[in-house]
PDB file of C-alpha atoms in Angstrom:
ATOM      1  CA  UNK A  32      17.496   2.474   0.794  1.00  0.00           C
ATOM      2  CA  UNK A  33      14.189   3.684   0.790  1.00  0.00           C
ATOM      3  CA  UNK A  34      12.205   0.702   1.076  1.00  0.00           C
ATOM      4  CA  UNK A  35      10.167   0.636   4.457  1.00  0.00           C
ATOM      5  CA  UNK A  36       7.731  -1.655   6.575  1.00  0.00           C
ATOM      6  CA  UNK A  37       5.183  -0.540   8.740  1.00  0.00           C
ATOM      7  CA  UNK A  38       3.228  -2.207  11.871  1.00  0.00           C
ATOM      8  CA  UNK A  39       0.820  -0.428  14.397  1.00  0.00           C
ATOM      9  CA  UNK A  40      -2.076  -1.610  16.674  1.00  0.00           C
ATOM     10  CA  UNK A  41      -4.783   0.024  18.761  1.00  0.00           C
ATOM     11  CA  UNK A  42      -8.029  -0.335  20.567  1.00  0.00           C
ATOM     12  CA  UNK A  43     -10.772   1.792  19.543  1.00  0.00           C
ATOM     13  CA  UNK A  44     -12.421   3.299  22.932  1.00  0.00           C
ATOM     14  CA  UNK A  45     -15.505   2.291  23.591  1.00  0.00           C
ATOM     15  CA  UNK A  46     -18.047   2.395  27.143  1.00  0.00           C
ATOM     16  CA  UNK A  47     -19.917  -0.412  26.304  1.00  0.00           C
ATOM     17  CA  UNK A  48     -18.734  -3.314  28.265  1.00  0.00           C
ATOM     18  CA  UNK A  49     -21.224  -5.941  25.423  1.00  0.00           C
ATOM     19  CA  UNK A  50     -18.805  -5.367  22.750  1.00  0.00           C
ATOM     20  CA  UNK A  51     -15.798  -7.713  22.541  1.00  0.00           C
ATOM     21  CA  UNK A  52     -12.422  -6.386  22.629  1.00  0.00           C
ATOM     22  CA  UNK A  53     -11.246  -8.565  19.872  1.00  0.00           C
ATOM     23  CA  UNK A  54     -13.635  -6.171  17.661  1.00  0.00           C
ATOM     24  CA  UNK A  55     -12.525  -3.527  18.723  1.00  0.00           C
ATOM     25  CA  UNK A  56      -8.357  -3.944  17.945  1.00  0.00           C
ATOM     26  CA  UNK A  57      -6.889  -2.982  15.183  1.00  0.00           C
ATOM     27  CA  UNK A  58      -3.627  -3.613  13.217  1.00  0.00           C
ATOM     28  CA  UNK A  59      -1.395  -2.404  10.289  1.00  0.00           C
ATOM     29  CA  UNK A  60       0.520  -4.082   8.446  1.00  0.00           C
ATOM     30  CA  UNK A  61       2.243  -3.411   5.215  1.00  0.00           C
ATOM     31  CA  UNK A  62       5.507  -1.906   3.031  1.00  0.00           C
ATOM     32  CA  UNK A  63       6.468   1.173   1.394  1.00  0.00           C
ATOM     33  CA  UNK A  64       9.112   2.359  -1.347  1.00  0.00           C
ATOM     34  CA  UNK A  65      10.180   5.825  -1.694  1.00  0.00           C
ATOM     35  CA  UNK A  66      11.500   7.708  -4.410  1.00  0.00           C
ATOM     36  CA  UNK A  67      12.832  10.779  -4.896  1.00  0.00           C
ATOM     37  CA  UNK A  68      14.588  10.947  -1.340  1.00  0.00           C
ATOM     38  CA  UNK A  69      13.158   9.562   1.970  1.00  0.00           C
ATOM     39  CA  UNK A  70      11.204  12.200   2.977  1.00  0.00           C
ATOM     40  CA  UNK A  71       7.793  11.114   1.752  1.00  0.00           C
ATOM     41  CA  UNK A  72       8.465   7.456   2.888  1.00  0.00           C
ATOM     42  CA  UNK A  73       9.458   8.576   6.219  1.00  0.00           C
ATOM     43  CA  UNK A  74       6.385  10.597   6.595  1.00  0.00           C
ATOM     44  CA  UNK A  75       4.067   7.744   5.490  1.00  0.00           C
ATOM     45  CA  UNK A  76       5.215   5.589   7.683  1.00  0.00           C
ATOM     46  CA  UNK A  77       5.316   7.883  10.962  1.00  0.00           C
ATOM     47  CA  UNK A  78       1.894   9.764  10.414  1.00  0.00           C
ATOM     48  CA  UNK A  79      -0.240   6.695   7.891  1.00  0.00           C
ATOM     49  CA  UNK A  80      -1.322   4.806  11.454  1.00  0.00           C
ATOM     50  CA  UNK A  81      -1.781   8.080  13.032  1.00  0.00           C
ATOM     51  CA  UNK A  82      -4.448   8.794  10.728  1.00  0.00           C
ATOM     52  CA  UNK A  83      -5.748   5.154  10.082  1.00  0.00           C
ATOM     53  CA  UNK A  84      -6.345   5.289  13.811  1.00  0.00           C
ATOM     54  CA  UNK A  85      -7.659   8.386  13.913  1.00  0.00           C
ATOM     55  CA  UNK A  86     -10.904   7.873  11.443  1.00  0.00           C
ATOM     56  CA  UNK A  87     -11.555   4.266  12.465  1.00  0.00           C
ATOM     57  CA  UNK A  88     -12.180   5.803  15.876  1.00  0.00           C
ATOM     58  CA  UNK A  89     -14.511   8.718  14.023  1.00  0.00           C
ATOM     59  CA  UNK A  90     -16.261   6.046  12.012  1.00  0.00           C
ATOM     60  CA  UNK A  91     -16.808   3.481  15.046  1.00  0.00           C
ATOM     61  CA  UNK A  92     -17.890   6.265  17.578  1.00  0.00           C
ATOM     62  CA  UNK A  93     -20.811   4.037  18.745  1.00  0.00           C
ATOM     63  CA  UNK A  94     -19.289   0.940  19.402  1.00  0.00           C
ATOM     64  CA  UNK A  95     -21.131  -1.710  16.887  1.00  0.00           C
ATOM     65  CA  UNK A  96     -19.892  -3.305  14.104  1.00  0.00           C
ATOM     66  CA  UNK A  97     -19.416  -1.349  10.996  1.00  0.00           C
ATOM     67  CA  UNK A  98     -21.691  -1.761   7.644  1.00  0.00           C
ATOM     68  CA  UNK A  99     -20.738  -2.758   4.743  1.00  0.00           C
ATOM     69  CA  UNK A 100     -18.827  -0.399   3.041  1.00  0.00           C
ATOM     70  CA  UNK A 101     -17.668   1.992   5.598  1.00  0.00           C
ATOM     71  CA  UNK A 102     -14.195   0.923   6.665  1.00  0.00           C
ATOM     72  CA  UNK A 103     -12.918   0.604   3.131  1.00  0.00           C
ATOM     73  CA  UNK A 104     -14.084   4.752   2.261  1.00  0.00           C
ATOM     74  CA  UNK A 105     -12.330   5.066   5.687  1.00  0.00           C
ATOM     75  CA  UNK A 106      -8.758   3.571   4.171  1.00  0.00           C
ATOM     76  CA  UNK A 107      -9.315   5.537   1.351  1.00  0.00           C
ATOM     77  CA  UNK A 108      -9.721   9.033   3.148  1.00  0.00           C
ATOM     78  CA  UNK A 109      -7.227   8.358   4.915  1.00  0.00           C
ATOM     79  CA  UNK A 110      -4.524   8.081   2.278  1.00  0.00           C
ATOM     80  CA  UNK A 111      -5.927  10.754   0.767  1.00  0.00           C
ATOM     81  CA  UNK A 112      -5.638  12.932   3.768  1.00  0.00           C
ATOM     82  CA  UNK A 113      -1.965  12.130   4.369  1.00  0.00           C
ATOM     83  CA  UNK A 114      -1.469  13.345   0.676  1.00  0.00           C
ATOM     84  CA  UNK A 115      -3.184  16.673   1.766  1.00  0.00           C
ATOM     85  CA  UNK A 116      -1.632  16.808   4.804  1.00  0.00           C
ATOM     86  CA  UNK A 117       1.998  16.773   2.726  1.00  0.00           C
ATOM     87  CA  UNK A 118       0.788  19.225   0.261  1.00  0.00           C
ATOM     88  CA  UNK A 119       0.458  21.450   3.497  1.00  0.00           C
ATOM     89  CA  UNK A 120       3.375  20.401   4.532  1.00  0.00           C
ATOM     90  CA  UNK A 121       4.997  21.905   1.466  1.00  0.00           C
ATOM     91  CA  UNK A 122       2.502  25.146   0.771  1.00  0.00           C
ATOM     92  CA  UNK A 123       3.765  26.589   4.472  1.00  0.00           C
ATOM     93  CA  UNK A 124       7.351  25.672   3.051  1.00  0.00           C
ATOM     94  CA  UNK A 125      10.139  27.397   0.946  1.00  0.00           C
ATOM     95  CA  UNK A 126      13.463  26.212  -1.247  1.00  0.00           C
ATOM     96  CA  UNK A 127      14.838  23.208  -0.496  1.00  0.00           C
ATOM     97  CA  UNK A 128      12.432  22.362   2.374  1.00  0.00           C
ATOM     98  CA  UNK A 129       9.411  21.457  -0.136  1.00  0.00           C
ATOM     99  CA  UNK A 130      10.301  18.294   0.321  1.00  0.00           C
ATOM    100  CA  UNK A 131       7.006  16.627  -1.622  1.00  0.00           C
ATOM    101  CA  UNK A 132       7.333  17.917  -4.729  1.00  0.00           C
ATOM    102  CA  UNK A 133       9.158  15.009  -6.424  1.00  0.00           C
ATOM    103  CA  UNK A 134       9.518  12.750  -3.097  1.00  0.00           C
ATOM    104  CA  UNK A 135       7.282  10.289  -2.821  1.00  0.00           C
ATOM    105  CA  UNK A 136       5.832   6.705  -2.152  1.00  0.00           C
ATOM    106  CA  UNK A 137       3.440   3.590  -2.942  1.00  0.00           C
ATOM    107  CA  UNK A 138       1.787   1.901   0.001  1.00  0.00           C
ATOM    108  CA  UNK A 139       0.640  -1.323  -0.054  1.00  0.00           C
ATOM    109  CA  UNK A 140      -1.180  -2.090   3.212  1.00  0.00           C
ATOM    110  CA  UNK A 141      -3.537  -4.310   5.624  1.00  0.00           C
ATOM    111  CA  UNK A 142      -5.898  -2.702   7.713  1.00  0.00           C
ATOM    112  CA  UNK A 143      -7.111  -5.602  10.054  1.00  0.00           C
ATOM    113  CA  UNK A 144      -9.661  -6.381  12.797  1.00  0.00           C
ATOM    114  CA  UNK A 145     -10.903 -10.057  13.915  1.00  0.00           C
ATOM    115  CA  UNK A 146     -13.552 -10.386  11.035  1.00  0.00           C
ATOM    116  CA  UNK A 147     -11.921  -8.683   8.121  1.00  0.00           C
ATOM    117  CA  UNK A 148      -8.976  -7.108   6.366  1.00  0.00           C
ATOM    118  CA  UNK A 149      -8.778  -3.644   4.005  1.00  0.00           C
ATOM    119  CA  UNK A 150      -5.822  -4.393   1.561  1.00  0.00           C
ATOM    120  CA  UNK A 151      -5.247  -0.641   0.146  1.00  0.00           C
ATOM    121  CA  UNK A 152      -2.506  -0.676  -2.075  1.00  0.00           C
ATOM    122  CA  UNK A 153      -1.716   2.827  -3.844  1.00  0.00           C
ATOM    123  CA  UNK A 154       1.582   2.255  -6.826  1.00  0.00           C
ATOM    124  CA  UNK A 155       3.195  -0.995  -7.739  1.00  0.00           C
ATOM    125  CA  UNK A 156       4.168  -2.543  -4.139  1.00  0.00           C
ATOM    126  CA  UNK A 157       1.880  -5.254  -4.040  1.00  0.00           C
ATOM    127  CA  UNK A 158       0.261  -7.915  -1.352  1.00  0.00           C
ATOM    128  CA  UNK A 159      -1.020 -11.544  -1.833  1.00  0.00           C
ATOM    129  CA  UNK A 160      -2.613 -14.466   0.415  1.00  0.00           C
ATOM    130  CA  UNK A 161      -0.290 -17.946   0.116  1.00  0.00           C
ATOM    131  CA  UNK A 162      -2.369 -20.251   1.179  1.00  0.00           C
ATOM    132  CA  UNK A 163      -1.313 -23.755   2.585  1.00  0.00           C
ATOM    133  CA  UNK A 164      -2.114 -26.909   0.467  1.00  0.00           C
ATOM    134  CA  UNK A 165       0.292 -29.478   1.338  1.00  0.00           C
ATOM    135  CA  UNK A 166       3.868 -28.684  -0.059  1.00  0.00           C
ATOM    136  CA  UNK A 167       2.447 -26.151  -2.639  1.00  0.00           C
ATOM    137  CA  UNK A 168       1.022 -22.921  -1.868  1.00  0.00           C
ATOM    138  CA  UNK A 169      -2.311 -21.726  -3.618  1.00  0.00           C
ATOM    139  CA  UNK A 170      -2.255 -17.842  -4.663  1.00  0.00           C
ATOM    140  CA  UNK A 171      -4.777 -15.016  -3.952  1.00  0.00           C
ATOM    141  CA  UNK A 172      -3.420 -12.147  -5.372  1.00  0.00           C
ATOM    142  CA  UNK A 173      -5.051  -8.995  -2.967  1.00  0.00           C
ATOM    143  CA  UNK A 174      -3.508  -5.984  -5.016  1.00  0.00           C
ATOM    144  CA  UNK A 175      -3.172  -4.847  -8.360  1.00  0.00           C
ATOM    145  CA  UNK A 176      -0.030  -2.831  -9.877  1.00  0.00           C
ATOM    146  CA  UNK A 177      -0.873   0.549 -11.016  1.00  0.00           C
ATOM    147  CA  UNK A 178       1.660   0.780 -14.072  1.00  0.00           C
ATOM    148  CA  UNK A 179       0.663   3.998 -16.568  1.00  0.00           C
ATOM    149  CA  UNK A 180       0.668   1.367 -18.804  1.00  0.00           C
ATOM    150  CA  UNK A 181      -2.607  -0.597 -17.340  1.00  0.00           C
ATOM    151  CA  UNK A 182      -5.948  -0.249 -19.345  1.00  0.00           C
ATOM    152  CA  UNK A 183      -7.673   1.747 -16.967  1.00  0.00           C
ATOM    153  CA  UNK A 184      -4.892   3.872 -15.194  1.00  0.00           C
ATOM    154  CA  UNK A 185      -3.268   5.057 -18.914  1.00  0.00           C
ATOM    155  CA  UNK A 186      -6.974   6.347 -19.741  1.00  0.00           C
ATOM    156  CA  UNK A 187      -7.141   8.428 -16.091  1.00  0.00           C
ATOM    157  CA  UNK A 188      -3.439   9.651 -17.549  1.00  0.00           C
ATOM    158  CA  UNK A 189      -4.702  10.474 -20.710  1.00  0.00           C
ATOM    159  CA  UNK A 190      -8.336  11.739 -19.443  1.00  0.00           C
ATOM    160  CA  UNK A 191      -6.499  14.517 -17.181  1.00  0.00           C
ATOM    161  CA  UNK A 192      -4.091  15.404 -20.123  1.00  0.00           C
ATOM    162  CA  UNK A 193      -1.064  13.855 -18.991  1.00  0.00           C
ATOM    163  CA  UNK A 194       1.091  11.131 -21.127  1.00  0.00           C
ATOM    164  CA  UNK A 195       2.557   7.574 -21.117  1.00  0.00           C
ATOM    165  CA  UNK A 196       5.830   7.028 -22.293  1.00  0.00           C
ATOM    166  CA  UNK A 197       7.516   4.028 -22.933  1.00  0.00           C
ATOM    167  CA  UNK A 198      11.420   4.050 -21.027  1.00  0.00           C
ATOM    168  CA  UNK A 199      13.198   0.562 -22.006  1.00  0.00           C
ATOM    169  CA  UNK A 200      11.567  -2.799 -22.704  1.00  0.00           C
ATOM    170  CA  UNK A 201       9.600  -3.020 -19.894  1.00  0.00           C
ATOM    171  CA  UNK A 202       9.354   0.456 -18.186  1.00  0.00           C
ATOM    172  CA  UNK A 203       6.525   3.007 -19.225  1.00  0.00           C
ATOM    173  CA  UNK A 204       6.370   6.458 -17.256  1.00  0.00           C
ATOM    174  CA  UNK A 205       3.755   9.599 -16.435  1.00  0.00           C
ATOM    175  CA  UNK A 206       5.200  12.311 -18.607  1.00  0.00           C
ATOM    176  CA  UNK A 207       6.198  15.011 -17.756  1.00  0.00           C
ATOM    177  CA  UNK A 208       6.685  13.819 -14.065  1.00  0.00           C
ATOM    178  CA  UNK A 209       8.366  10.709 -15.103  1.00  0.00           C
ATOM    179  CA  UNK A 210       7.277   8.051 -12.780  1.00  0.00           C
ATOM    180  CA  UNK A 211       7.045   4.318 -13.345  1.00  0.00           C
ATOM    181  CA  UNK A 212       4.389   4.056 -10.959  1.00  0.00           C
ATOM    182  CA  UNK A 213       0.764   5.529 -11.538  1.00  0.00           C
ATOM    183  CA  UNK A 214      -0.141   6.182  -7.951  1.00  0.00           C
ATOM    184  CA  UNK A 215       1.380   7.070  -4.836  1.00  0.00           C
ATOM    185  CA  UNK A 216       1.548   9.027  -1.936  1.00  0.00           C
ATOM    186  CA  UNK A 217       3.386  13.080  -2.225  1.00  0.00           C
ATOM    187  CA  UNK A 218       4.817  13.680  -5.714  1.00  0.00           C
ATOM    188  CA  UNK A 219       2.458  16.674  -5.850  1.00  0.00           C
ATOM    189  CA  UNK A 220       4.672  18.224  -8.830  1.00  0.00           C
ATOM    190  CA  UNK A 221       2.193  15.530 -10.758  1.00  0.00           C
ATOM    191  CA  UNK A 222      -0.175  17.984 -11.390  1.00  0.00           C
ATOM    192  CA  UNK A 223       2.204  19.273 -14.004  1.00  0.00           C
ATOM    193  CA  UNK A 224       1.031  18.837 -17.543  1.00  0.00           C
ATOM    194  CA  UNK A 225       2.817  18.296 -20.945  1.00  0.00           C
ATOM    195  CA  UNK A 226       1.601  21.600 -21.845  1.00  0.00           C
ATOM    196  CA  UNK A 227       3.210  23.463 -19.528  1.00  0.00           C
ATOM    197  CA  UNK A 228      -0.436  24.450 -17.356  1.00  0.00           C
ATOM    198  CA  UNK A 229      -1.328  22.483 -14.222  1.00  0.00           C
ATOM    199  CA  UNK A 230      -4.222  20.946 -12.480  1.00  0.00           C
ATOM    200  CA  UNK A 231      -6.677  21.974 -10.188  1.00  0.00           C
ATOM    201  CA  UNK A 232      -5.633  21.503  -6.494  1.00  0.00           C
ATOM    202  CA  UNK A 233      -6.578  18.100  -5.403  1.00  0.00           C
ATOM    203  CA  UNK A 234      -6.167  16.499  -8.718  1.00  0.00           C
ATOM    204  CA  UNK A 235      -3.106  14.680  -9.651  1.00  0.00           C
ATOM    205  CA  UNK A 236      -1.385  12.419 -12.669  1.00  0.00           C
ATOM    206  CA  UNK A 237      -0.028  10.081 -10.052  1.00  0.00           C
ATOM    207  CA  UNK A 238      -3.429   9.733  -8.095  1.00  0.00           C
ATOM    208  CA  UNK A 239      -3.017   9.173  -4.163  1.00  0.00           C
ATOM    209  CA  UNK A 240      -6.038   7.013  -3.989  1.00  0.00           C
ATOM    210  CA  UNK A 241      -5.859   3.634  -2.984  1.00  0.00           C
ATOM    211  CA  UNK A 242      -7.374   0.345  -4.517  1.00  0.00           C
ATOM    212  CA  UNK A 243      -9.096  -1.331  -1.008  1.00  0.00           C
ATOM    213  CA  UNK A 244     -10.125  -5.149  -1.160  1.00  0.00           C
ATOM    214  CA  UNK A 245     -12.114  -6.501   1.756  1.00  0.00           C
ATOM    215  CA  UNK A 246     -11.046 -10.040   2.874  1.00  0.00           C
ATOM    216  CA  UNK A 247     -13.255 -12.044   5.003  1.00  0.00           C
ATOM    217  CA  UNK A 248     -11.110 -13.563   7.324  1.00  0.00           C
ATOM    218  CA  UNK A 249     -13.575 -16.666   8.278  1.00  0.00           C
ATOM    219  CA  UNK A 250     -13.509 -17.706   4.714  1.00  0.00           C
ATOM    220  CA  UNK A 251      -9.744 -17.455   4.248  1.00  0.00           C
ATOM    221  CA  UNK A 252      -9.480 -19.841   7.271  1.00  0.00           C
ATOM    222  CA  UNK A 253     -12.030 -22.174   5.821  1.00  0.00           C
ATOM    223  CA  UNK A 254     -11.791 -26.004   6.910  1.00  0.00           C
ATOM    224  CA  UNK A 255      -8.397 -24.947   8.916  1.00  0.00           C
ATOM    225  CA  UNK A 256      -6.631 -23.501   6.077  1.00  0.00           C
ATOM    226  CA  UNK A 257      -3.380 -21.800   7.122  1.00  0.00           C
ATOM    227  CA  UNK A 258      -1.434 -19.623   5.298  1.00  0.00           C
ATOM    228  CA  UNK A 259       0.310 -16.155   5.203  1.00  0.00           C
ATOM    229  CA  UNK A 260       0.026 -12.425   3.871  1.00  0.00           C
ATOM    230  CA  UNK A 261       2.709 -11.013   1.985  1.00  0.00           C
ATOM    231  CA  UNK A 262       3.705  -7.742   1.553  1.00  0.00           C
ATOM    232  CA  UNK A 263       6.707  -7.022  -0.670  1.00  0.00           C
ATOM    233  CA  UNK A 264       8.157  -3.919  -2.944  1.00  0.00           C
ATOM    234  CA  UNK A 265       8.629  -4.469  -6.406  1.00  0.00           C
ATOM    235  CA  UNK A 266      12.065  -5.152  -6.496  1.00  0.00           C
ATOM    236  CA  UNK A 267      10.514  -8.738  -5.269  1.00  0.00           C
ATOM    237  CA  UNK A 268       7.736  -8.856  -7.946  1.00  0.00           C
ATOM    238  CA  UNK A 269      10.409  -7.598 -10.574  1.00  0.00           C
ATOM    239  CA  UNK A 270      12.113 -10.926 -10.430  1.00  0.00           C
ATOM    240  CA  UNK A 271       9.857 -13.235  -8.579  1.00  0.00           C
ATOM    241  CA  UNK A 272       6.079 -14.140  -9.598  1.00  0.00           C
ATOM    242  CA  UNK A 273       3.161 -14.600  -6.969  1.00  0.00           C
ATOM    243  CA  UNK A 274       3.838 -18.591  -7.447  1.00  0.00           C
ATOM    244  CA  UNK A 275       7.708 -17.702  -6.660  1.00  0.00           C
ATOM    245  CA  UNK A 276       6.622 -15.928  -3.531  1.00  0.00           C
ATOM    246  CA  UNK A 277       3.754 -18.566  -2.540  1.00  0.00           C
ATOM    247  CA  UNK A 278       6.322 -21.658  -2.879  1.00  0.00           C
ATOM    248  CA  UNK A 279       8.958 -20.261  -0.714  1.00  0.00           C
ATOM    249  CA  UNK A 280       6.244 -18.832   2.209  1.00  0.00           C
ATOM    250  CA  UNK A 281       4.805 -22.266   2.013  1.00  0.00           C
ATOM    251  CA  UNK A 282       7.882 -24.610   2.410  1.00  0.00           C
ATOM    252  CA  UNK A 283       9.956 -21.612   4.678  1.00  0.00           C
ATOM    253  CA  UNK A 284       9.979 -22.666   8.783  1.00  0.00           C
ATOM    254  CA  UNK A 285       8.316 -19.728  10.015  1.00  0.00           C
ATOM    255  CA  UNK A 286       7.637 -16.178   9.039  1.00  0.00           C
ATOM    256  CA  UNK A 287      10.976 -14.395   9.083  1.00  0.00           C
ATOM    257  CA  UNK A 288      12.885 -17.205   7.324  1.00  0.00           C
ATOM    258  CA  UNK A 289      10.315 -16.645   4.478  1.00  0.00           C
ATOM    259  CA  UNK A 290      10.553 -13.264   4.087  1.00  0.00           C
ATOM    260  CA  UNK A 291      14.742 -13.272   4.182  1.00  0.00           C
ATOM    261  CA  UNK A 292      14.191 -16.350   1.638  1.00  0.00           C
ATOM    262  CA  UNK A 293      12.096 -14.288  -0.871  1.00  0.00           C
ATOM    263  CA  UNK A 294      14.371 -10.889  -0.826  1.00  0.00           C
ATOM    264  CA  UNK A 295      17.531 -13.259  -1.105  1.00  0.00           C
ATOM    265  CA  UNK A 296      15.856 -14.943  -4.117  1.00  0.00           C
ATOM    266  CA  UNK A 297      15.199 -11.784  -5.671  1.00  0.00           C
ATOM    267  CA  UNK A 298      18.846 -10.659  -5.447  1.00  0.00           C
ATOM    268  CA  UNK A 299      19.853 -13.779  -6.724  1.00  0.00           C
ATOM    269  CA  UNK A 300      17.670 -13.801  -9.693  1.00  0.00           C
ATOM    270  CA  UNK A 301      19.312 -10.265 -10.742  1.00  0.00           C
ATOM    271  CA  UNK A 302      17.013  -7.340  -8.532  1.00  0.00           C
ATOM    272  CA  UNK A 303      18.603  -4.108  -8.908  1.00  0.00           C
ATOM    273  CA  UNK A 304      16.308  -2.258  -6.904  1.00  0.00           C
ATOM    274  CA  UNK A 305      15.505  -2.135  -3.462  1.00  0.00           C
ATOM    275  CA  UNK A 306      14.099  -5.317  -1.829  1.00  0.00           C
ATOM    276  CA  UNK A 307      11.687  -5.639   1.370  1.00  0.00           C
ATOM    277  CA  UNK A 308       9.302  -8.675   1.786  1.00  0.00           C
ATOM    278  CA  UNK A 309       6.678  -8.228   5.147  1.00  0.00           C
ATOM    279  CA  UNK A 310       5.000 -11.867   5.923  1.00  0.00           C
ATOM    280  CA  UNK A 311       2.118 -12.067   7.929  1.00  0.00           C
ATOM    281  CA  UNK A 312       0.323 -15.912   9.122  1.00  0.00           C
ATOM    282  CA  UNK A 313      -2.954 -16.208   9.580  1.00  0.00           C
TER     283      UNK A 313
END
């Protein structure tokens, strides 16, 4: 099992008694699925809101609100320093205990504060809205999947010198590292190439950086709307669609019973891999 969830919260310090504390708290929400063994899953999920934390409170050093723009290159350095923070891990270590050469993980997370949400998503985990309408639920899909198959990550691939291989009717892989997913966090043998050479340091076939939507939160709650975030691995979005998901968080009595709802509909419909489902109102 190498599926995990992740939660944190914090208050960015601040001296100025004008600014509200609601804009100054932060939470985390999201999943994770390792492969390759649980060490880079483990790592993400003890040391990712350590560093989320860590450059919100660089980047919000005077207090105010934050401009456009800011927080999401904040999400993004951030995944890409726990990548580089692994590949240290691994350059001070020998054998058996360079653990992030073929361990890894996708993230697909929520960074939120009282006016907005960063949905970074790095890999094929992937996060929605279901929004409330009645007995139906109306879909806002917040992530996309980075196959190697998709347009524009099978061009990066192929741009860097790496290849896409099809494994099975509905698999394709980064040769010669042979992952299904495109990005993720560790798997730093992905600077291998076909050709036997490899790339320069801080470049990588299975890219670390994230995707990061911003969400207005005041528009999602529009005219009273309710609804829910959720975060789920892809042995949920294997079997289920976003609909799938959106009709069971919509007619499930409360959050938990959702989210056991949508993994036990996954096994039912036939999911072989690892299943975790996260729901979040709002």
């Amino acid at each position: 099992m190498e599926d995990r969830t992740i939660y944190a919260s914090w208050v960015v310090p601040c001296d100025n008694p004008t600014i509200p504390r609601a804009m100054l708290s932060y939470e985390v929400f999201g999943v994770l699925d390792g492969h390759g063994g649980s060490q880079a899953v483990e790592y993400a999920k003890r040391w990712l809101p350590w560093i989320l934390a860590h450059h919100v409170a660089s980047a919000l050093r005077k207090c105010g609100t934050p401009p456009p723009g800011l927080l999401p290159r904040v999400v993004e350095r951030s995944f890409v320093a726990l990548h580089e923070q692994m590949r240290a891990y691994n350059d001070a270590s020998e054998g058996d205990r360079r653990f992030f050469d073929l361990s890894g993980t996708t993230v697909s997370i929520m960074l939120r504060n009282a006016r907005h949400a960063y949905v970074a998503n790095a890999g094929d985990s992937r996060t929605v809205a279901c929004i409330k309408e009645r007995n139906s639920g109306r879909v806002v899909p917040l992530t996309t999947d980075h196959k190697p198959n998709g347009h524009a990550e099978r061009a990066r691939i192929l741009r860097l010198g790496g290849a896409v291989a099809r494994d099975g009717p509905r698999t394709w892989r980064v040769e010669p590292v042979g992952l299904a997913t495109s990005r993720s966090l560790g798997d730093l043998d992905s600077r291998q190439l076909p050709n036997g050479s490899r790339l320069q340091p801080g470049r990588y076939l299975v890219s670390p950086n994230p995707d990061v939507r911003v969400v207005d939160m005041a528009s999602l709650r529009k005219n009273g709307t309710r609804g829910a975030f959720v975060f789920a691995t892809d042995g949920v979005w294997d079997d289920l669609s976003n609909e799938d998901v959106c009709r069971i968080v919509c007619k499930a009595r409360g959050p938990q019973v959702a989210a056991r709802q949508i993994v036990n509909e996954a096994y039912r419909r036939g999911s072989e891999d690892n299943i975790t489902a996260l729901v979040v109102p709002f």
